[in-house]
Amino acid sequence: MHLIFPKKMEDSMRWLKFKLLPRTLFFRTMLLIFIPLIVVQVVSIIAFFDGSWGRVGKRLSTNLTSNMAFAIRLTEEAPDNLSEIKNLTSQIFDMEFEYYPNAEKHKIMREAKEQNKLVTGFLEDALKAQFPEAITSIYMGGGSPDLVVFVDTEDGLYQFATSSKNIFSSSIFGFIAWMVGISLLLFLVAVLFLRIQVRSIADLATAAEDFGKGVDNKNFKPYGSSEVRRAGIAFIKMKERIQRQISERTQMLAGVSHDLRTPLTRMKLQLAMLPDGKGEDGLNKEEFLQDVDEMEKMLEGYLSFVSGEGGEPSGFVDMNEMILSILNKFRNSKALIRYTTNDQVSAIQGREQALKRALTNIIGNAFNYGNTVSVSLESNNRKLEVTVDDDGPGIPPDKREDVFKAFYRIEDSRNKETGGVGLGLSIAKDIIVSHGGKIELADSPIGGLRVLISIPL
């Protein structure tokens, strides 16, 4: 059953979920474990306080006040035996007892005021119930015994000194220590096992990212829970199928290349042996040669497009040096070249020749269509960005997605003098995406086209 809430409420709930909930699987799972554990502990402690500890505290306080009442009753009936009553309460009740007549009780009370008063609900209630007509006070002394109770009656002041353990149940501290200890133990065990499970998922994600960037992580082995192992095994099988398909297609295209190059070469040789100009049948030798050259160019472009997917090993590539080497090839052109960098990290993990092919296609397009070319390299701890600007005619916004399609050209013709065969940006995007990055087209500040390449580090 799916509950439908108003849009504003759903947006608010989504915002709270994004802000409050942790993003990683480890902390989300720990939250699912930690919150119920805390709730169980709180409920258990509250139940213990309201149940066992409360009943025990009330019973101890009632017993203590009953002993006090018994000592007061004996004193009232036999005041001459006060010393014996004191010994009796000390031996039997573990409580020191003193009696002060009305003439002395004010002095004793003033001295007691200097001590800290102890507010105990159970004992105060028991004293009020036991001595409804007397004035009772409870104080904490600094020595042993540390609990002092005064019962001020019409006949005099009765002072009782005993240990505070007689009104407090020490089991509460043992119970809390036991609950906290067990909770910490369960928490540590959960963290240990959960880290193993999360690490297996993280390793699977890393292996998938590496494969997407062209890095063959041969050390990856599925482990963890059965579901994670199944996902890891499925990923390995998928990777092997993709690699096999790429290898088969590469071999097929190599054979096609060989088969097509041979007849094209023969055609060029036969055309070279023909006389210049038009023949008797009205056909022009130069037009034939132009068609053959165009076929070779299309074949080379298609093979370059497909070869960008496979085979090259991955390693560390210095993008700064690569861009400089590409720009040096265009130093003799009439275009104005600008290059800037922030001198941060410029080395990334990738396939050097593929990245060089992609950047050469993009920068070459800028030189083909613009008189001013500006290239910048920026990087931080998360990603590397390459921006290529030119002041050429640019690309209309409605066609910026189409230019990444294979063999798509804005010009209607496929004349080699008006551009390539429509594979340059397709090859570049394929290579950049295979490295986990993205490529975008926008308006350039200098009037033409801006190509923004972003590759994660």
Coordinates of N, CA and C in Angstrom, one line a residue, residues 147-268:
L147 N 23.4 9.6 56.4 CA 22.0 10.1 56.3 C 21.5 10.4 57.7
V148 N 21.0 11.7 57.9 CA 20.5 12.2 59.2 C 19.1 12.6 59.0
V149 N 18.2 12.1 59.9 CA 16.8 12.4 59.9 C 16.4 13.0 61.2
F150 N 15.7 14.1 61.2 CA 15.2 14.7 62.4 C 13.6 14.6 62.4
V151 N 13.1 14.2 63.6 CA 11.7 14.1 63.8 C 11.4 15.1 65.0
D152 N 10.8 16.2 64.6 CA 10.5 17.2 65.6 C 9.0 17.1 66.1
T153 N 8.9 16.6 67.4 CA 7.6 16.4 68.0 C 7.4 17.4 69.1
E154 N 6.2 17.3 69.7 CA 5.9 18.2 70.9 C 6.7 17.9 72.1
D155 N 7.1 16.6 72.2 CA 7.9 16.2 73.4 C 9.4 16.5 73.2
G156 N 9.9 16.7 72.0 CA 11.3 17.0 71.8 C 11.7 16.6 70.4
L157 N 13.1 16.6 70.2 CA 13.6 16.4 68.9 C 14.3 15.0 68.9
Y158 N 14.0 14.2 67.9 CA 14.6 12.9 67.7 C 15.5 12.9 66.5
Q159 N 16.7 12.5 66.7 CA 17.7 12.5 65.6 C 18.1 11.0 65.4
F160 N 18.1 10.6 64.1 CA 18.4 9.3 63.6 C 19.5 9.4 62.6
A161 N 20.6 8.7 62.7 CA 21.7 8.7 61.8 C 21.9 7.3 61.3
T162 N 21.9 7.1 60.0 CA 22.1 5.8 59.4 C 22.8 5.9 58.1
S163 N 23.0 4.8 57.4 CA 23.6 4.9 56.1 C 22.6 5.1 55.0
S164 N 22.9 5.8 54.0 CA 22.0 6.0 52.9 C 21.7 4.7 52.1
K165 N 22.5 3.7 52.3 CA 22.3 2.4 51.6 C 21.0 1.8 52.1
N166 N 20.5 2.2 53.3 CA 19.3 1.6 53.8 C 18.0 2.1 53.1
I167 N 18.1 3.2 52.3 CA 17.0 3.6 51.5 C 17.2 3.6 50.0
F168 N 18.4 3.3 49.6 CA 18.7 3.1 48.2 C 19.0 1.7 47.8
S169 N 18.5 1.2 46.7 CA 18.8 -0.1 46.2 C 20.0 0.0 45.3
S170 N 21.1 -0.6 45.6 CA 22.3 -0.6 44.8 C 22.2 -1.4 43.5
S171 N 21.1 -2.2 43.4 CA 20.9 -3.0 42.2 C 20.7 -2.1 40.9
I172 N 20.3 -0.9 41.1 CA 20.0 0.0 39.9 C 21.4 0.2 39.2
F173 N 22.5 0.4 39.9 CA 23.7 0.6 39.3 C 24.3 -0.6 38.6
G174 N 24.1 -1.7 39.2 CA 24.5 -3.0 38.5 C 23.6 -3.2 37.3
F175 N 22.3 -2.9 37.4 CA 21.5 -3.1 36.2 C 21.9 -2.2 35.1
I176 N 22.1 -1.0 35.4 CA 22.5 0.0 34.3 C 23.9 -0.4 33.7
A177 N 24.8 -0.8 34.6 CA 26.1 -1.2 34.1 C 26.0 -2.5 33.2
W178 N 25.1 -3.4 33.6 CA 24.9 -4.6 32.8 C 24.2 -4.2 31.4
M179 N 23.2 -3.4 31.4 CA 22.6 -3.0 30.2 C 23.5 -2.2 29.3
V180 N 24.3 -1.3 29.8 CA 25.3 -0.6 29.0 C 26.4 -1.5 28.4
G181 N 26.8 -2.4 29.3 CA 27.9 -3.3 28.8 C 27.4 -4.2 27.7
I182 N 26.2 -4.8 27.9 CA 25.7 -5.7 26.8 C 25.4 -4.9 25.6
S183 N 24.9 -3.6 25.7 CA 24.7 -2.8 24.5 C 25.9 -2.5 23.8
L184 N 27.0 -2.2 24.5 CA 28.3 -1.9 23.8 C 28.8 -3.1 23.1
L185 N 28.7 -4.3 23.8 CA 29.2 -5.5 23.2 C 28.4 -5.8 21.9
L186 N 27.1 -5.7 21.9 CA 26.3 -5.9 20.7 C 26.6 -4.9 19.7
F187 N 26.8 -3.7 20.1 CA 27.2 -2.6 19.1 C 28.5 -2.9 18.4
L188 N 29.5 -3.3 19.2 CA 30.8 -3.6 18.6 C 30.7 -4.8 17.7
V189 N 30.0 -5.9 18.1 CA 29.8 -7.0 17.2 C 29.1 -6.6 15.9
A190 N 28.1 -5.8 16.0 CA 27.3 -5.4 14.8 C 28.2 -4.6 13.9
V191 N 29.1 -3.7 14.5 CA 30.0 -2.9 13.7 C 31.0 -3.8 12.9
L192 N 31.5 -4.8 13.6 CA 32.5 -5.7 13.0 C 31.9 -6.4 11.8
F193 N 30.8 -7.0 12.0 CA 30.2 -7.8 10.9 C 29.6 -6.9 9.8
L194 N 29.1 -5.8 10.2 CA 28.6 -4.9 9.2 C 29.7 -4.3 8.3
R195 N 30.8 -4.0 8.9 CA 31.9 -3.5 8.1 C 32.4 -4.5 7.1
I196 N 32.3 -5.8 7.4 CA 32.7 -6.8 6.5 C 31.7 -6.8 5.3
Q197 N 30.4 -6.7 5.6 CA 29.4 -6.8 4.6 C 29.5 -5.5 3.7
V198 N 29.7 -4.4 4.3 CA 29.7 -3.1 3.5 C 31.0 -3.1 2.7
R199 N 32.1 -3.6 3.2 CA 33.4 -3.6 2.5 C 33.2 -4.4 1.2
S200 N 32.5 -5.5 1.3 CA 32.3 -6.3 0.1 C 31.6 -5.6 -1.0
I201 N 30.5 -4.8 -0.6 CA 29.8 -4.0 -1.5 C 30.6 -2.9 -2.1
A202 N 31.4 -2.3 -1.2 CA 32.3 -1.2 -1.7 C 33.3 -1.7 -2.7
D203 N 33.9 -2.9 -2.5 CA 34.8 -3.5 -3.4 C 34.2 -3.8 -4.7
L204 N 32.9 -4.3 -4.7 CA 32.2 -4.5 -5.9 C 32.0 -3.2 -6.7
A205 N 31.6 -2.2 -6.0 CA 31.4 -0.9 -6.7 C 32.7 -0.3 -7.2
T206 N 33.8 -0.5 -6.5 CA 35.1 -0.1 -7.0 C 35.5 -0.8 -8.3
A207 N 35.3 -2.2 -8.3 CA 35.6 -3.0 -9.4 C 34.8 -2.5 -10.6
A208 N 33.5 -2.2 -10.4 CA 32.6 -1.8 -11.5 C 33.1 -0.4 -12.0
E209 N 33.5 0.5 -11.2 CA 34.0 1.8 -11.6 C 35.3 1.6 -12.4
D210 N 36.2 0.8 -11.9 CA 37.4 0.6 -12.6 C 37.2 0.0 -14.0
F211 N 36.3 -1.0 -14.1 CA 36.0 -1.6 -15.4 C 35.4 -0.5 -16.3
G212 N 34.6 0.4 -15.8 CA 34.0 1.5 -16.6 C 35.1 2.4 -17.1
K213 N 36.2 2.5 -16.4 CA 37.3 3.4 -16.8 C 38.3 2.7 -17.6
G214 N 38.1 1.4 -17.8 CA 39.1 0.6 -18.6 C 40.1 0.0 -17.8
V215 N 40.0 0.0 -16.5 CA 41.0 -0.7 -15.6 C 40.5 -2.1 -15.3
D216 N 41.3 -3.1 -15.6 CA 40.9 -4.5 -15.4 C 41.4 -4.9 -14.0
N217 N 40.5 -4.9 -13.0 CA 40.9 -5.2 -11.7 C 40.8 -6.8 -11.5
K218 N 41.9 -7.4 -11.7 CA 41.9 -8.9 -11.7 C 42.0 -9.4 -10.3
N219 N 42.2 -8.6 -9.3 CA 42.3 -9.0 -7.9 C 40.9 -9.1 -7.2
F220 N 39.9 -8.6 -7.9 CA 38.6 -8.6 -7.3 C 38.0 -10.1 -7.2
K221 N 37.6 -10.4 -6.0 CA 37.0 -11.7 -5.8 C 35.7 -11.5 -4.9
P222 N 34.6 -12.0 -5.3 CA 33.3 -11.8 -4.5 C 33.5 -12.5 -3.2
Y223 N 33.0 -11.8 -2.2 CA 32.9 -12.3 -0.8 C 31.8 -11.6 -0.1
G224 N 31.5 -12.0 1.2 CA 30.5 -11.4 1.9 C 29.2 -12.3 2.0
S225 N 28.1 -11.7 2.1 CA 26.8 -12.4 2.1 C 26.5 -13.1 0.7
S226 N 25.6 -14.0 0.7 CA 25.3 -14.7 -0.5 C 24.8 -13.8 -1.6
E227 N 24.0 -12.8 -1.2 CA 23.5 -11.8 -2.2 C 24.6 -11.0 -2.8
V228 N 25.5 -10.6 -2.0 CA 26.7 -9.8 -2.5 C 27.6 -10.7 -3.4
R229 N 27.8 -11.9 -3.0 CA 28.6 -12.8 -3.8 C 27.9 -13.1 -5.1
R230 N 26.6 -13.3 -5.1 CA 25.9 -13.5 -6.4 C 26.0 -12.2 -7.3
A231 N 25.9 -11.0 -6.7 CA 26.1 -9.8 -7.5 C 27.5 -9.7 -8.1
G232 N 28.5 -10.1 -7.2 CA 29.9 -10.1 -7.7 C 30.2 -11.1 -8.8
I233 N 29.6 -12.3 -8.7 CA 29.8 -13.3 -9.7 C 29.1 -12.8 -11.0
A234 N 27.9 -12.3 -10.9 CA 27.2 -11.8 -12.1 C 28.0 -10.6 -12.7
F235 N 28.6 -9.8 -11.9 CA 29.4 -8.7 -12.5 C 30.6 -9.3 -13.3
I236 N 31.3 -10.3 -12.7 CA 32.4 -10.9 -13.4 C 32.0 -11.5 -14.7
K237 N 30.9 -12.2 -14.7 CA 30.4 -12.8 -16.0 C 30.0 -11.8 -17.0
M238 N 29.4 -10.7 -16.5 CA 29.0 -9.6 -17.4 C 30.3 -9.0 -18.0
K239 N 31.3 -8.8 -17.2 CA 32.6 -8.2 -17.7 C 33.2 -9.1 -18.7
E240 N 33.2 -10.4 -18.5 CA 33.8 -11.3 -19.4 C 33.1 -11.3 -20.7
R241 N 31.7 -11.2 -20.7 CA 30.9 -11.2 -21.9 C 31.2 -9.9 -22.7
I242 N 31.3 -8.8 -22.0 CA 31.6 -7.5 -22.7 C 33.0 -7.5 -23.3
Q243 N 34.0 -8.0 -22.6 CA 35.3 -8.1 -23.1 C 35.4 -9.0 -24.3
R244 N 34.6 -10.1 -24.2 CA 34.7 -11.0 -25.4 C 34.0 -10.4 -26.6
Q245 N 32.9 -9.7 -26.4 CA 32.2 -9.0 -27.5 C 33.1 -8.0 -28.1
I246 N 33.8 -7.2 -27.3 CA 34.7 -6.2 -27.8 C 35.9 -6.8 -28.6
S247 N 36.4 -7.9 -28.0 CA 37.5 -8.6 -28.7 C 37.1 -9.1 -30.1
E248 N 35.9 -9.7 -30.1 CA 35.4 -10.3 -31.3 C 35.1 -9.2 -32.4
R249 N 34.5 -8.1 -31.9 CA 34.2 -7.0 -32.9 C 35.5 -6.4 -33.4
T250 N 36.5 -6.3 -32.5 CA 37.8 -5.7 -32.9 C 38.5 -6.6 -34.0
Q251 N 38.4 -7.9 -33.7 CA 39.0 -8.8 -34.7 C 38.2 -8.8 -36.0
M252 N 36.9 -8.7 -35.9 CA 36.1 -8.6 -37.1 C 36.4 -7.4 -37.9
L253 N 36.5 -6.2 -37.2 CA 36.8 -5.0 -37.9 C 38.2 -5.0 -38.5
A254 N 39.2 -5.7 -37.8 CA 40.5 -5.8 -38.4 C 40.5 -6.5 -39.7
G255 N 39.7 -7.6 -39.7 CA 39.5 -8.3 -41.0 C 38.8 -7.5 -42.0
V256 N 37.8 -6.8 -41.6 CA 37.1 -5.9 -42.6 C 38.1 -4.8 -43.1
S257 N 38.9 -4.3 -42.2 CA 39.8 -3.3 -42.7 C 40.8 -3.8 -43.7
H258 N 41.3 -5.0 -43.4 CA 42.2 -5.7 -44.3 C 41.5 -5.9 -45.7
D259 N 40.3 -6.5 -45.6 CA 39.6 -6.8 -46.8 C 39.3 -5.6 -47.7
L260 N 38.9 -4.5 -47.0 CA 38.6 -3.3 -47.8 C 39.8 -2.5 -48.2
R261 N 40.9 -2.5 -47.5 CA 42.0 -1.8 -47.9 C 42.7 -2.3 -49.2
T262 N 42.6 -3.6 -49.3 CA 43.2 -4.3 -50.4 C 42.6 -3.9 -51.8
P263 N 41.2 -4.0 -51.9 CA 40.7 -3.5 -53.2 C 40.8 -2.0 -53.4
L264 N 40.7 -1.2 -52.3 CA 40.9 0.2 -52.5 C 42.3 0.5 -53.0
T265 N 43.3 -0.2 -52.5 CA 44.6 0.1 -53.0 C 44.8 -0.3 -54.4
R266 N 44.1 -1.4 -54.8 CA 44.2 -1.8 -56.2 C 43.5 -0.8 -57.1
M267 N 42.4 -0.2 -56.6 CA 41.6 0.8 -57.4 C 42.5 2.0 -57.6
K268 N 43.2 2.4 -56.5 CA 44.1 3.6 -56.6 C 45.2 3.3 -57.6

